[in-house]
Amino acid sequence: MYILSFDIEDWFHIFHPAYENQPDLWSGLPNRVENNTKWILDFLGQQQLKATFFCMGWVAEKYPRLIKSIHEAGHEIAAHSYLHNKVSKLNPESFYADTKRVVDTLENLTANKISAYRAPGFSMNKSTLWAFEILHELGIENDSSFKSGLHMEFSGRIPNEPFILKGNGFEIREFPTRTFNFFGSHIIYSGSGYFRIYPYPFVKKLFKASAYEMAYFHPRDFDNGIHKYLDKHAFIKLKYRMGTNNSRFKLEKLVNAFDFVTMEKAVNQFDWKKAVVFDLLNGENK
C-alpha cells in the first residue's frame, strides 16, 4: 500500500525566522505555488494517478481557483493548517482556531467534508496529544502528522505502518511517514528533501522492502528556480535547491515503479483489526 501526497504551500512557508508566521510579508513575495502545483496536476493527469493534497488555508484563500482545480481533477483535499505553524508552538485555543479556519475554508471551496489532516513539519509529539481531541471535534478521521526521527519524542515507538490513536470516545487513523534504522537513528527517505538528495536506487530499494509507504512532496521540491529568492540565506538556499534539477524525473520513476493511491482509498485497503492502538489517555501502545 503506497500513498502519494502533496503539501500545498509556497516556497516561503519554510521553518525559518525570516518567513515563519508572517502573512503580511508572504503577500508581497513572488508566488511559485500556482505554477508548481499546476505542473503536479498535469503530471498526475498524464500518469492517471490520484493523490492526497494537504492544503494550507492561507494558500486556499489566496488562490481559491487552484484548490478547486485540484478538487475538480478528482484528488483528495485535506487540511494542512492555516498559517503553517508547528503544533508545538500553539496552545489548544490557537490550534483550534487555526484548524477550524483551514477546514472551513477548504469545505467552502470544495463543498466536501474535510476528514484528513497533516500537521506542518509532522510536528505532532508527546506534548501535543491534546490536539487530536480537537481534530476529532472538527471532523478529522485520518491523520498523517507523525514521523520517527531523532528530534521526535516518540522515536522508536511510532509503528512504521498505520495505527490507531484512541481518545476519550473517539479514534483517529494515523498514517505515519516511514523511516529506516541507521545505527539507532530513524531516518526518513520517502519524501521532500530526503527524496531529492538520496540516490533513487536507494529509495526504490526501501520502498520495495515495505508493504506500506507514505510518499510526501511539496510544490517547491520540483522547482529549481526558488533558490534565487533565498540568496541571503546560504544554508537554506542549498537545502531547498539540492536535487531539484532531477526531482521531476525521479518522481516519474517512482510512480511508475509502484501503485500509488490516496490516503482516503488506503483507509479501505489496510486491515485495521491488526493495527497497533495508541491510547492517548495514558500514553501506551496496545
Short mmCIF file of N, CA and C in Angstrom, two decimals, residues 56 84 147 210:
data_model
loop_
_atom_site.label_atom_id
_atom_site.label_comp_id
_atom_site.label_asym_id
_atom_site.label_seq_id
_atom_site.Cartn_x
_atom_site.Cartn_y
_atom_site.Cartn_z
N MET A 56 -2.76 24.24 2.64
CA MET A 56 -2.75 25.33 3.61
C MET A 56 -3.95 26.23 3.40
N HIS A 84 0.54 27.46 8.87
CA HIS A 84 1.75 26.62 8.82
C HIS A 84 2.64 26.78 10.05
N LYS A 147 6.28 11.34 12.18
CA LYS A 147 7.42 10.66 11.57
C LYS A 147 8.39 10.35 12.70
N SER A 210 9.09 -2.68 1.68
CA SER A 210 8.00 -2.31 2.58
C SER A 210 6.64 -2.55 1.94
#
